[in-house]
Coordinates of C-alpha atoms and ligand atoms in Angstrom, one line a residue:
Chain A
M1351 CA 34.4 -33.4 39.5
S1352 CA 34.0 -32.6 35.9
L1353 CA 35.0 -29.1 34.8
E1354 CA 32.7 -29.3 31.9
M1355 CA 30.3 -26.4 31.8
Q1356 CA 26.6 -26.9 31.6
Q1357 CA 24.5 -24.4 29.8
V1358 CA 21.6 -23.3 31.9
F1359 CA 20.5 -20.2 30.0
K1360 CA 20.9 -19.0 26.5
K1361 CA 19.8 -16.4 24.1
T1362 CA 16.6 -17.4 22.2
E1363 CA 16.9 -18.5 18.5
G1364 CA 13.9 -16.1 18.0
L1365 CA 16.2 -13.1 18.1
T1366 CA 19.0 -12.1 15.8
D1367 CA 22.4 -11.1 17.2
K1368 CA 21.8 -7.4 16.5
I1369 CA 22.1 -5.1 19.5
T1370 CA 18.8 -3.3 20.0
H1371 CA 18.6 0.5 20.1
Y1372 CA 16.1 0.6 23.0
C1373 CA 16.9 3.0 25.9
P1374 CA 18.1 1.5 29.1
G1375 CA 15.2 0.3 31.2
C1376 CA 12.8 0.3 28.3
T1377 CA 10.6 -2.9 28.4
H1378 CA 10.3 -3.1 24.6
G1379 CA 13.4 -5.4 24.7
I1380 CA 11.9 -7.8 27.3
I1381 CA 8.7 -8.1 25.3
H1382 CA 10.7 -8.8 22.2
R1383 CA 12.5 -11.5 24.0
M1384 CA 9.3 -13.1 25.2
V1385 CA 7.6 -13.0 21.8
A1386 CA 10.8 -14.6 20.3
E1387 CA 10.9 -17.3 23.0
V1388 CA 7.3 -18.3 22.4
L1389 CA 7.8 -18.5 18.7
E1390 CA 11.0 -20.6 19.3
E1391 CA 9.3 -22.9 21.8
M1392 CA 6.3 -23.4 19.5
D1393 CA 8.9 -24.2 16.7
V1394 CA 7.2 -21.9 14.3
L1395 CA 10.0 -19.4 13.6
E1396 CA 10.4 -20.7 10.1
E1397 CA 6.7 -20.2 9.3
T1398 CA 6.3 -16.8 10.9
I1399 CA 5.9 -13.5 9.3
G1400 CA 6.1 -10.5 11.6
V1401 CA 4.8 -7.1 10.8
A1402 CA 6.8 -4.2 12.3
S1403 CA 5.0 -0.9 12.9
V1404 CA 6.1 2.7 13.3
G1405 CA 7.3 3.9 16.7
C1406 CA 10.3 2.9 18.8
S1407 CA 9.9 -0.7 17.6
V1408 CA 10.1 0.3 14.0
L1409 CA 13.4 -1.6 13.7
S1410 CA 12.0 -4.8 15.2
Y1411 CA 12.4 -6.3 11.8
E1412 CA 16.1 -6.3 12.5
Y1413 CA 15.7 -8.1 15.8
F1414 CA 13.2 -10.9 15.2
N1415 CA 14.8 -13.9 13.6
C1416 CA 11.9 -14.6 11.1
D1417 CA 10.6 -13.0 8.0
M1418 CA 9.5 -9.5 8.6
T1419 CA 7.6 -6.8 6.8
Q1420 CA 7.6 -3.2 7.9
A1421 CA 4.2 -1.4 7.7
P1422 CA 3.3 2.2 7.4
H1423 CA 2.3 4.0 10.7
G1424 CA -0.9 2.3 12.1
R1425 CA -1.5 0.0 9.1
A1426 CA 0.1 -3.1 10.4
P1427 CA -3.2 -5.0 10.9
A1428 CA -4.1 -4.3 7.3
V1429 CA -0.7 -5.4 6.1
A1430 CA -1.0 -8.5 8.2
T1431 CA -4.5 -9.2 6.8
G1432 CA -3.0 -9.2 3.3
I1433 CA -0.3 -11.6 4.3
K1434 CA -2.6 -13.9 6.2
R1435 CA -5.2 -14.1 3.4
V1436 CA -2.4 -15.2 1.0
L1437 CA -0.7 -17.5 3.5
P1438 CA -3.4 -18.8 5.9
D1439 CA -1.2 -21.6 7.3
R1440 CA 1.6 -19.3 8.4
M1441 CA 1.9 -17.5 11.8
V1442 CA 1.4 -13.8 11.3
F1443 CA 1.8 -11.2 14.1
T1444 CA 2.0 -7.4 14.4
Y1445 CA 4.0 -5.6 17.0
Q1446 CA 2.5 -2.1 17.6
G1447 CA 2.8 0.8 20.0
D1448 CA -0.1 2.7 21.4
G1449 CA 0.3 5.7 19.1
D1450 CA 0.4 3.3 16.2
L1451 CA -2.5 1.1 17.2
A1452 CA -4.8 3.4 19.1
S1453 CA -4.4 6.7 17.3
I1454 CA -3.4 6.7 13.6
G1455 CA -4.2 2.9 13.2
M1456 CA -7.5 2.9 15.2
G1457 CA -9.5 2.0 12.0
E1458 CA -7.2 -0.8 10.9
I1459 CA -7.1 -2.5 14.4
I1460 CA -10.9 -2.4 14.9
H1461 CA -11.7 -3.8 11.5
A1462 CA -9.0 -6.5 11.6
A1463 CA -10.5 -7.5 15.0
A1464 CA -14.1 -7.3 13.7
R1465 CA -13.2 -9.5 10.7
G1466 CA -11.8 -12.0 13.2
E1467 CA -8.6 -11.9 11.2
N1468 CA -6.6 -14.9 12.4
I1469 CA -3.5 -12.9 13.4
T1470 CA -1.9 -12.1 16.7
V1471 CA -1.3 -8.5 17.8
I1472 CA 1.3 -7.6 20.4
F1473 CA 0.2 -4.2 21.6
I1474 CA 2.7 -2.1 23.6
N1475 CA 1.0 0.4 25.8
N1476 CA 3.5 2.9 27.3
A1477 CA 1.0 5.7 27.6
I1478 CA 3.2 8.0 25.4
Y1479 CA 4.7 8.5 21.9
G1480 CA 8.3 7.3 22.5
M1481 CA 10.0 7.7 19.2
T1482 CA 8.9 11.2 18.4
G1483 CA 9.9 12.5 21.7
G1484 CA 7.2 12.1 24.3
Q1485 CA 3.9 13.5 22.9
M1486 CA 0.5 12.6 24.2
A1487 CA -0.9 9.2 23.1
P1488 CA -4.5 8.1 23.2
T1489 CA -3.5 6.0 26.2
T1490 CA -1.8 8.9 28.1
L1491 CA -3.2 9.1 31.7
V1492 CA -5.3 12.0 32.9
G1493 CA -2.9 14.4 34.6
Q1494 CA 0.2 12.9 32.8
K1495 CA 2.6 15.5 31.5
T1496 CA 3.8 15.1 27.9
T1497 CA 5.4 17.6 25.5
T1498 CA 1.9 18.2 24.0
T1499 CA 0.1 18.2 27.4
P1500 CA 2.6 20.4 29.3
D1501 CA 0.0 21.0 32.1
G1502 CA -1.0 17.3 32.2
R1503 CA -3.7 15.7 30.1
M1504 CA -7.1 17.1 30.9
A1505 CA -10.1 14.9 30.2
N1506 CA -12.2 17.8 29.1
K1507 CA -9.6 19.2 26.7
Q1508 CA -7.6 16.3 25.4
G1509 CA -10.0 13.4 26.1
S1510 CA -9.6 10.5 28.4
P1511 CA -7.5 7.3 28.0
I1512 CA -8.8 4.8 25.5
R1513 CA -8.9 1.2 26.8
M1514 CA -8.3 -0.8 23.7
S1515 CA -8.6 -4.3 25.2
E1516 CA -12.0 -3.5 26.7
M1517 CA -13.2 -1.9 23.5
L1518 CA -12.0 -4.7 21.1
A1519 CA -13.4 -7.4 23.5
T1520 CA -16.9 -6.2 22.6
L1521 CA -16.5 -7.5 19.1
D1522 CA -18.0 -10.9 18.5
S1523 CA -15.3 -12.2 16.2
V1524 CA -12.4 -11.6 18.6
A1525 CA -11.0 -14.9 20.0
Y1526 CA -8.7 -13.8 22.8
I1527 CA -7.7 -10.5 24.4
E1528 CA -5.7 -10.1 27.6
R1529 CA -3.9 -7.2 29.2
V1530 CA -0.7 -7.9 31.1
S1531 CA 2.1 -5.9 32.6
T1532 CA 5.9 -5.9 32.7
H1533 CA 6.4 -4.3 36.1
D1534 CA 7.7 -7.3 38.1
I1535 CA 8.8 -10.9 37.6
K1536 CA 5.4 -12.3 38.5
H1537 CA 3.7 -10.2 35.9
L1538 CA 6.4 -10.9 33.3
R1539 CA 5.6 -14.6 33.7
S1540 CA 1.9 -14.0 33.0
T1541 CA 2.9 -11.8 30.1
K1542 CA 4.7 -14.7 28.5
K1543 CA 1.8 -17.0 29.2
A1544 CA -0.6 -14.6 27.5
I1545 CA 1.7 -14.3 24.4
Q1546 CA 1.8 -18.1 24.3
R1547 CA -2.0 -18.3 24.5
A1548 CA -2.4 -15.7 21.7
F1549 CA -0.2 -17.5 19.3
E1550 CA -1.9 -20.8 20.2
T1551 CA -5.2 -19.2 19.4
Q1552 CA -3.9 -18.3 16.0
K1553 CA -2.5 -21.8 15.5
R1554 CA -5.9 -23.3 16.3
E1555 CA -7.4 -20.9 13.7
L1556 CA -9.8 -19.5 16.3
G1557 CA -9.5 -15.9 15.1
F1558 CA -8.1 -12.5 16.2
S1559 CA -5.9 -12.5 19.3
M1560 CA -4.3 -9.5 21.1
V1561 CA -2.1 -9.1 24.1
E1562 CA -1.9 -5.6 25.5
V1563 CA 1.4 -5.2 27.4
L1564 CA 1.8 -2.3 29.9
S1565 CA 5.3 -1.1 29.1
T1566 CA 7.7 1.6 30.2
C1567 CA 9.3 4.7 28.6
P1568 CA 11.8 5.9 31.1
T1569 CA 13.3 8.4 28.6
N1570 CA 10.1 10.3 28.0
W1571 CA 8.5 9.8 31.3
G1572 CA 11.5 11.3 33.0
Y1573 CA 11.9 8.5 35.6
D1574 CA 14.7 6.0 36.1
P1575 CA 14.1 2.4 35.1
V1576 CA 13.1 1.3 38.6
E1577 CA 10.8 4.3 39.2
S1578 CA 9.3 3.6 35.8
L1579 CA 8.3 0.1 36.8
E1580 CA 6.9 1.5 40.0
W1581 CA 4.9 4.1 37.9
V1582 CA 3.4 1.3 35.8
K1583 CA 2.2 -0.5 38.9
E1584 CA 1.0 2.6 40.8
N1585 CA -0.5 4.6 38.0
M1586 CA -1.1 2.6 34.9
V1587 CA -2.6 -0.7 36.3
P1588 CA -5.4 1.2 38.1
V1589 CA -6.5 2.8 34.8
Y1590 CA -5.7 -0.3 32.7
P1591 CA -6.8 -3.3 34.8
L1592 CA -5.0 -6.5 34.0
G1593 CA -6.8 -9.7 33.0
V1594 CA -8.5 -11.6 30.3
F1595 CA -11.2 -9.6 28.4
K1596 CA -12.2 -12.2 25.8
Q1597 CA -11.5 -15.8 25.6
M1598 CA -13.4 -17.8 23.1
Q1599 CA -14.2 -21.4 23.7
G1600 CA -11.2 -23.5 22.6
V1601 CA -8.6 -21.0 23.6
E1602 CA -6.3 -22.6 26.1
Chain B
M577 CA -13.6 -18.5 -24.8
G578 CA -14.2 -16.4 -27.9
K579 CA -15.5 -12.8 -27.9
M580 CA -17.8 -11.7 -25.0
L581 CA -19.7 -8.5 -24.6
M582 CA -18.6 -7.1 -21.2
K583 CA -18.7 -3.9 -19.1
G584 CA -15.4 -2.1 -18.7
N585 CA -15.1 -2.5 -15.0
E586 CA -15.7 -6.2 -15.2
V587 CA -13.2 -6.6 -18.0
L588 CA -10.6 -5.2 -15.7
G589 CA -11.4 -7.9 -13.2
E590 CA -11.5 -10.8 -15.6
A591 CA -8.3 -9.5 -17.3
A592 CA -6.5 -9.5 -13.9
I593 CA -7.7 -13.0 -13.2
H594 CA -6.5 -14.1 -16.6
A595 CA -3.1 -12.5 -15.8
G596 CA -2.8 -14.7 -12.7
C597 CA -4.2 -12.3 -10.1
K598 CA -6.0 -14.1 -7.3
Y599 CA -6.2 -11.4 -4.6
F600 CA -8.1 -8.2 -4.5
F601 CA -8.6 -5.7 -1.7
G602 CA -10.8 -2.7 -2.3
Y603 CA -13.4 -0.2 -1.1
P604 CA -16.5 0.9 -3.0
I605 CA -16.5 4.1 -4.9
T606 CA -18.4 5.1 -8.0
P607 CA -17.7 4.7 -11.0
Q608 CA -15.8 1.5 -10.4
N609 CA -18.1 -0.5 -8.1
E610 CA -18.8 -3.3 -10.6
L611 CA -15.1 -4.3 -10.4
V612 CA -15.2 -4.7 -6.7
A613 CA -18.4 -6.8 -6.9
Y614 CA -17.0 -8.9 -9.8
M615 CA -13.9 -9.7 -7.8
A616 CA -16.0 -10.6 -4.7
R617 CA -17.8 -13.2 -6.8
R618 CA -15.0 -14.5 -9.0
L619 CA -12.0 -14.8 -6.8
P620 CA -13.3 -17.5 -4.5
E621 CA -14.1 -19.5 -7.7
V622 CA -10.4 -19.4 -8.7
G623 CA -9.1 -20.2 -5.2
G624 CA -8.1 -16.7 -4.3
A625 CA -9.4 -14.2 -1.7
F626 CA -11.3 -10.9 -1.7
V627 CA -11.6 -8.6 1.2
Q628 CA -13.8 -5.5 1.3
A629 CA -11.5 -3.2 3.3
E630 CA -12.7 -0.6 5.7
S631 CA -11.1 2.2 3.7
E632 CA -8.8 2.8 0.8
V633 CA -6.0 3.3 3.3
A634 CA -6.6 -0.2 4.6
A635 CA -7.1 -1.7 1.1
I636 CA -3.8 -0.6 -0.3
N637 CA -2.0 -1.8 2.9
M638 CA -3.7 -5.2 2.5
V639 CA -2.3 -5.1 -1.1
Y640 CA 1.1 -4.2 0.4
G641 CA 0.8 -7.3 2.7
A642 CA -0.3 -9.7 -0.1
A643 CA 2.4 -8.3 -2.5
S644 CA 5.0 -8.9 0.2
A645 CA 3.9 -12.5 0.4
G646 CA 4.8 -12.8 -3.3
V647 CA 1.5 -13.1 -5.2
R648 CA -0.2 -11.1 -8.0
V649 CA -2.6 -8.7 -6.3
M650 CA -4.7 -5.8 -7.4
T651 CA -6.9 -3.0 -6.1
S652 CA -9.0 -0.4 -7.8
S653 CA -10.6 2.9 -6.9
S654 CA -11.5 6.3 -8.3
S655 CA -10.0 9.7 -7.6
P656 CA -10.8 10.4 -3.9
G657 CA -10.0 6.8 -3.0
I658 CA -6.7 6.9 -5.0
S659 CA -5.7 10.0 -3.0
L660 CA -6.1 7.9 0.2
M661 CA -4.0 5.1 -1.3
Q662 CA -1.0 7.4 -2.0
E663 CA 0.6 6.6 1.4
G664 CA 0.6 2.9 0.5
I665 CA 1.7 3.5 -3.1
S666 CA 4.7 5.4 -1.9
Y667 CA 5.6 2.7 0.7
M668 CA 5.2 0.0 -2.1
A669 CA 7.5 2.0 -4.4
G670 CA 10.0 2.3 -1.6
S671 CA 9.8 -1.3 -0.5
E672 CA 9.8 -2.4 -4.1
L673 CA 6.5 -4.3 -4.0
P674 CA 4.7 -5.3 -7.3
A675 CA 0.9 -4.8 -7.6
V676 CA -1.6 -3.3 -10.0
I677 CA -3.8 -0.3 -9.0
C678 CA -6.7 0.7 -11.3
N679 CA -7.9 4.3 -11.1
M680 CA -11.2 4.9 -12.9
V681 CA -10.9 8.7 -12.7
R682 CA -13.9 10.9 -11.9
G683 CA -14.0 14.7 -11.7
G684 CA -12.3 16.5 -8.8
P685 CA -10.9 18.1 -6.8
G686 CA -12.5 17.1 -3.5
L687 CA -15.6 15.1 -3.8
G688 CA -16.0 16.4 -7.3
S689 CA -18.4 14.4 -9.4
I690 CA -19.0 10.9 -10.6
Q691 CA -18.5 11.8 -14.2
P692 CA -15.5 10.7 -16.2
A693 CA -12.4 12.9 -16.1
Q694 CA -8.7 12.9 -16.7
S695 CA -7.9 15.3 -13.9
D696 CA -5.7 12.8 -12.0
Y697 CA -3.0 12.9 -14.6
F698 CA -0.6 14.9 -12.4
Q699 CA -1.2 12.7 -9.4
A700 CA -0.6 9.5 -11.4
V701 CA 2.5 10.5 -13.4
K702 CA 4.2 13.1 -11.2
G703 CA 4.2 11.2 -7.9
G704 CA 1.1 11.6 -5.7
G705 CA 2.7 10.0 -2.8
H706 CA 5.8 11.3 -1.0
G707 CA 9.4 10.7 -2.0
D708 CA 11.6 10.0 -5.0
Y709 CA 9.8 7.5 -7.0
R710 CA 8.0 7.0 -10.4
L711 CA 4.9 5.1 -11.1
P712 CA 4.4 3.3 -14.4
V713 CA 1.0 4.3 -15.7
L714 CA -0.9 2.6 -18.6
A715 CA -3.9 4.2 -20.2
P716 CA -6.1 1.9 -22.3
A717 CA -8.6 3.4 -24.8
T718 CA -10.7 0.3 -25.5
L719 CA -11.9 -2.6 -23.5
Q720 CA -9.8 -5.0 -25.5
E721 CA -6.8 -2.9 -24.8
M722 CA -7.6 -3.1 -21.1
V723 CA -7.2 -6.9 -21.4
N724 CA -3.9 -6.6 -23.2
L725 CA -2.5 -3.9 -20.9
M726 CA -3.5 -5.8 -17.7
G727 CA -1.1 -8.6 -18.5
E728 CA 1.6 -6.1 -19.3
A729 CA 0.9 -4.2 -16.1
F730 CA 1.4 -7.3 -14.0
D731 CA 4.5 -8.2 -15.9
I732 CA 6.0 -4.8 -15.5
A733 CA 5.2 -4.9 -11.8
D734 CA 6.9 -8.2 -11.4
Q735 CA 9.9 -7.6 -13.6
Y736 CA 10.8 -4.3 -12.0
R737 CA 9.3 -4.9 -8.5
T738 CA 7.1 -1.8 -8.6
P739 CA 3.4 -0.9 -8.3
V740 CA 1.8 -0.1 -11.7
M741 CA -1.3 2.0 -12.4
I742 CA -3.9 1.4 -15.0
L743 CA -5.5 4.8 -15.6
G744 CA -9.0 4.7 -17.0
D745 CA -12.0 6.9 -16.4
G746 CA -15.7 6.5 -15.5
M747 CA -16.7 6.2 -19.1
L748 CA -14.3 3.3 -19.9
G749 CA -15.5 1.6 -16.8
Q750 CA -19.2 1.9 -17.7
M751 CA -19.1 1.2 -21.5
M752 CA -19.7 -2.2 -23.0
E753 CA -17.6 -3.7 -25.8
P754 CA -16.8 -7.2 -27.1
V755 CA -13.5 -8.5 -25.7
E756 CA -11.4 -11.6 -26.0
F757 CA -9.1 -13.0 -23.3
I758 CA -6.2 -14.4 -25.3
D759 CA -3.0 -15.6 -23.9
R760 CA -0.1 -13.3 -24.6
P761 CA 3.6 -14.2 -24.7
K762 CA 4.9 -14.5 -21.1
R763 CA 7.9 -12.6 -20.0
D764 CA 10.9 -14.2 -18.4
L765 CA 10.3 -12.9 -14.9
P766 CA 12.7 -13.1 -12.0
P767 CA 11.8 -15.4 -9.1
K768 CA 10.2 -13.7 -6.1
D769 CA 12.9 -14.9 -3.7
W770 CA 12.6 -11.7 -1.7
A771 CA 9.0 -12.4 -0.6
T772 CA 8.3 -12.8 3.1
T773 CA 6.5 -16.1 3.2
G774 CA 8.1 -17.7 6.3
T775 CA 11.6 -19.0 5.7
R776 CA 10.5 -22.7 5.8
G777 CA 14.2 -23.5 6.5
D778 CA 15.3 -22.3 3.1
G779 CA 17.7 -19.5 4.2
A780 CA 18.1 -16.5 6.3
P781 CA 15.0 -14.4 7.2
R782 CA 13.9 -11.8 4.7
T783 CA 12.8 -8.3 5.4
I784 CA 10.7 -5.9 3.4
T785 CA 11.1 -2.3 4.4
S786 CA 11.4 1.2 3.0
L787 CA 13.3 2.5 6.1
F788 CA 16.9 3.7 5.6
L789 CA 17.8 5.8 8.6
D790 CA 21.3 6.5 7.4
P791 CA 21.0 9.2 4.7
A792 CA 23.9 7.8 2.7
E793 CA 22.1 4.5 2.6
L794 CA 18.8 6.0 1.6
E795 CA 20.6 8.0 -1.1
K796 CA 22.0 4.7 -2.4
H797 CA 18.5 3.2 -2.3
N798 CA 17.1 6.2 -4.2
E799 CA 19.8 6.0 -6.8
R800 CA 19.1 2.3 -7.2
L801 CA 15.4 3.0 -7.6
D802 CA 16.2 5.8 -10.1
A803 CA 18.3 3.4 -12.2
K804 CA 15.4 1.0 -12.2
F805 CA 13.0 3.8 -13.3
K806 CA 15.4 4.8 -16.0
K807 CA 15.3 1.2 -17.3
I808 CA 11.5 1.3 -17.3
A809 CA 11.7 4.6 -19.2
E810 CA 13.9 2.9 -21.8
N811 CA 12.0 -0.3 -22.2
E812 CA 8.3 0.3 -21.4
V813 CA 7.3 3.2 -23.6
R814 CA 4.0 2.6 -25.4
Y815 CA 2.1 4.8 -27.9
E816 CA 0.1 4.7 -31.1
T817 CA 0.2 7.2 -33.9
F818 CA -2.7 7.8 -36.3
L819 CA -2.2 9.6 -39.6
T820 CA 0.8 11.6 -38.3
D821 CA 3.2 11.1 -41.3
D822 CA 2.2 14.3 -43.1
A823 CA 0.1 15.9 -40.4
E824 CA 0.3 19.7 -39.8
V825 CA -1.6 19.7 -36.6
I826 CA -1.0 16.8 -34.4
C827 CA -3.5 16.1 -31.6
V828 CA -2.3 14.4 -28.5
A829 CA -4.9 12.5 -26.4
Y830 CA -5.1 9.3 -24.3
G831 CA -7.8 7.0 -23.1
T832 CA -11.5 8.0 -23.7
M833 CA -10.3 11.3 -25.1
A834 CA -8.3 9.6 -27.8
R835 CA -11.4 7.7 -29.1
I836 CA -13.1 11.0 -29.6
V837 CA -10.1 12.7 -31.2
R838 CA -9.7 9.8 -33.6
N839 CA -13.1 10.6 -35.0
V840 CA -12.2 14.2 -35.3
V841 CA -9.0 13.3 -37.3
N842 CA -11.1 11.0 -39.6
K843 CA -13.6 13.8 -40.3
G844 CA -10.9 16.4 -40.8
R845 CA -9.0 14.1 -43.2
A846 CA -12.3 13.6 -45.2
N847 CA -12.4 17.4 -45.6
G848 CA -8.7 17.6 -46.7
L849 CA -7.3 18.8 -43.4
K850 CA -3.8 17.4 -42.6
I851 CA -4.3 16.3 -39.0
G852 CA -3.2 13.3 -37.0
L853 CA -3.1 11.9 -33.5
I854 CA -0.4 10.8 -31.1
R855 CA -1.9 8.5 -28.4
P856 CA 0.3 7.9 -25.4
I857 CA -0.5 4.5 -23.9
S858 CA 2.2 4.7 -21.2
L859 CA 1.7 8.1 -19.6
W860 CA 4.8 7.4 -17.5
P861 CA 7.1 6.8 -19.2
F862 CA 5.8 9.5 -21.5
P863 CA 6.6 8.7 -25.2
T864 CA 8.9 11.4 -26.7
K865 CA 9.8 9.5 -29.9
P866 CA 6.5 10.2 -31.9
F867 CA 7.2 13.9 -31.2
E868 CA 10.7 13.7 -32.5
D869 CA 9.5 11.8 -35.5
T870 CA 6.9 14.5 -36.5
L871 CA 8.7 17.7 -35.5
Q872 CA 9.9 18.3 -39.0
H873 CA 6.6 18.6 -40.7
A874 CA 4.2 19.4 -37.9
K875 CA 3.1 23.0 -37.6
A876 CA 1.6 22.6 -34.1
Y877 CA 0.6 20.2 -31.5
L878 CA -2.8 20.2 -29.6
S879 CA -3.2 18.4 -26.3
V880 CA -6.9 17.5 -25.9
E881 CA -7.9 16.5 -22.3
M882 CA -10.8 16.0 -20.0
S883 CA -9.1 18.4 -17.5
T884 CA -8.0 22.1 -17.4
G885 CA -4.6 21.0 -18.9
Q886 CA -2.2 18.6 -17.3
M887 CA -0.7 16.3 -19.9
V888 CA -0.1 19.4 -22.0
E889 CA 2.9 20.1 -19.8
D890 CA 4.5 16.8 -20.8
V891 CA 3.7 17.5 -24.5
R892 CA 5.5 20.9 -24.1
L893 CA 8.5 19.1 -22.6
A894 CA 8.5 16.6 -25.5
V895 CA 8.3 19.3 -28.1
N896 CA 10.9 21.4 -26.2
G897 CA 9.9 24.8 -27.6
K898 CA 10.5 23.7 -31.2
K899 CA 6.8 24.0 -32.3
P900 CA 3.8 25.7 -30.7
V901 CA 1.7 23.6 -28.3
Y902 CA -2.0 24.3 -27.8
F903 CA -4.5 23.0 -25.3
H904 CA -8.2 22.1 -25.6
G905 CA -10.0 20.7 -22.7
R906 CA -13.2 20.5 -20.6
A907 CA -13.2 20.0 -16.8
G908 CA -15.5 18.8 -14.1
G909 CA -16.6 15.6 -15.8
M910 CA -17.5 17.5 -19.1
V911 CA -16.3 15.9 -22.3
P912 CA -14.9 18.0 -25.2
T913 CA -17.1 17.6 -28.2
Q914 CA -15.8 16.7 -31.7
E915 CA -17.2 20.0 -33.1
A916 CA -15.4 22.1 -30.5
I917 CA -12.1 20.2 -31.0
M918 CA -12.4 20.6 -34.8
K919 CA -13.0 24.4 -34.4
T920 CA -9.8 24.7 -32.3
I921 CA -7.9 22.8 -35.0
E922 CA -9.3 25.0 -37.7
E923 CA -8.2 28.1 -35.7
I924 CA -4.7 26.7 -35.4
L925 CA -4.6 26.0 -39.1
G926 CA -6.0 29.4 -40.0
G927 CA -3.5 31.2 -37.8
V928 CA -6.1 32.5 -35.5
L929 CA -4.5 30.9 -32.4
V930 CA -1.1 32.2 -31.7
Ligands
TPP1342 C1 2.1 8.9 8.8 C2 3.0 9.2 9.9 N1 2.7 10.1 10.9 C3 3.6 10.3 11.9 C4 4.7 9.6 12.0 C5 5.7 10.0 13.1 N2 5.7 9.0 14.2 C6 6.7 8.1 14.2 S1 6.6 7.1 15.6 C7 5.3 7.9 16.2 C8 4.6 7.6 17.5 C9 4.7 6.2 17.8 O1 4.3 6.0 19.1 P1 3.9 4.6 19.7 O2 3.1 3.9 18.7 O3 3.2 4.9 21.0 O4 5.3 3.8 19.8 P2 6.5 4.1 20.9 O5 7.5 4.9 20.1 O6 6.0 4.7 22.1 O7 7.1 2.7 21.1 C10 4.9 8.9 15.3 C11 3.7 9.9 15.5 C12 5.0 8.7 11.0 N3 6.2 8.0 10.9 N4 4.1 8.5 10.0
SF4_1343 S1 12.0 6.3 23.9 FE1 10.8 5.2 25.4 S2 9.7 3.6 24.3 FE2 11.3 4.3 23.0 S3 13.1 3.0 23.4 FE3 13.3 4.8 24.7 S4 12.3 4.2 26.6 FE4 11.6 2.7 25.0

């Protein structure tokens, strides 16, 4: 019997060797890995420009093994627009949290989508501001306690959660929008498929594509990693139903 | 092409295209709308792209993206819009991204008016956005100078990797003058090997960022930027003097105001008054040499501005207490008249103003 070892699993080329700063149990890391794998599998790493946003993923430019530009808080879709208009044959994506995309950057995301900008947006919805220490996000659930909703978010005082995927899917120029989740293996598989489809959509020049990924923030939610996954499934999925919200003809 | 009669705002657009700019991202605001429309029409013709952004915030960030992809890119706006762009300008200064930003100033603060003013001087030359940075600012006084300075602005931007502002006003944007688009000597510019264009297998991935979490690292970055700004201050000073050699009262004015003051100087000279004009063309770096050159014989300096007095502070710094510095200005979109300026000069000469 040969003692030669066979490699059955390895780190993706799409990520650098840098050790990430994400908290234990945070699903930012898993989502990074899936985005990187897709770019590697599509063999487009060398023609990809990623746009990092502001939030816990602000340092993602150190983790993705492709050219990266770091954008001001919320402005990633505008920065990506500038890049894509100059380099229409490159793969351009943004990686944005919910505070970034649905609060300060609400204008930029709606209009990039309305223009049908041929970019891919990876939208991380963890229902809270992670980096700044657990304040309310536009996606925070009704009743959810955060440092700025100490009694739990009340719809009549702090408003109700914004469903970005549903909202953006109403725009005619949007090519593909799907909401996925990271709470178990089955859903991770569909997350990767959705990311693949989103980048394929861009490659086929069909227009704006976005994947909303339900993600965890054990640190600011105050649950352990396993409880956090459970919390996504029990509390987030009912408010943020999974599925495809827009799929233009030609998207596969 | 020869000489053409054109409107100021359109001159800015054609001059930018002549300087190799193929990308423009902007948002309408009076009094610079003709420029946005001009770029929308012209850029597709030269194989470039125009996007009407949803706001000035988005526009400057599209500029940020295009600049990071390594091309010559421009935006323009007027005062309230430039306020919104300050976030992006600070980020571009921090990430060292070259671009040209035109501000055709109107009266403020707030919604102000749509009349020409020079009340954005502080915002342009003293920061405007957050953090330790400087913004090279060029102020043309004629439409032909707009053409010449546009090429310079793009060159300065590319040579030093920094955003550069062209500071005009509503009047310059709206007036018509004959202009000629002549090729100027090209600078030897460094390659844009830092641009994020997709590695295409030609090396390690590149990053554009202004984030330095370690304070020691940010300090190093700030010091490096500062050294760069000092180099700009050494090499990119521009000004013009007019009849200052024997002048007793030296007016200081830029842009539209300088055109008016020039007439005042001519009239005064015809009446035997020894007056002259220093016209800063680069507002940052502010020219100090013409002040040093004239301190011996000048009795006083007079800053004339379409504001309540902003550049006068830089004039005072340049004069450094060695001679009196006076101010004459109108605000809110009102323009100082030749008669009123002349009266102030006569008061200075007559010892009425102390
Ligand atoms: C203009 C501006 N305002 C506020 C901040 C502070 N800030 C940094 S991250 C953040 C929230 C990010 O939350 P989210 O996008 O949900 O990402 P997460 O940290 O949860 O991954 C805020 C408000 C900033 N950097 N810039
Ligand atoms: S604070 Fe929350 S979102 Fe940020 S890395 Fe930690 S767990 Fe993840």
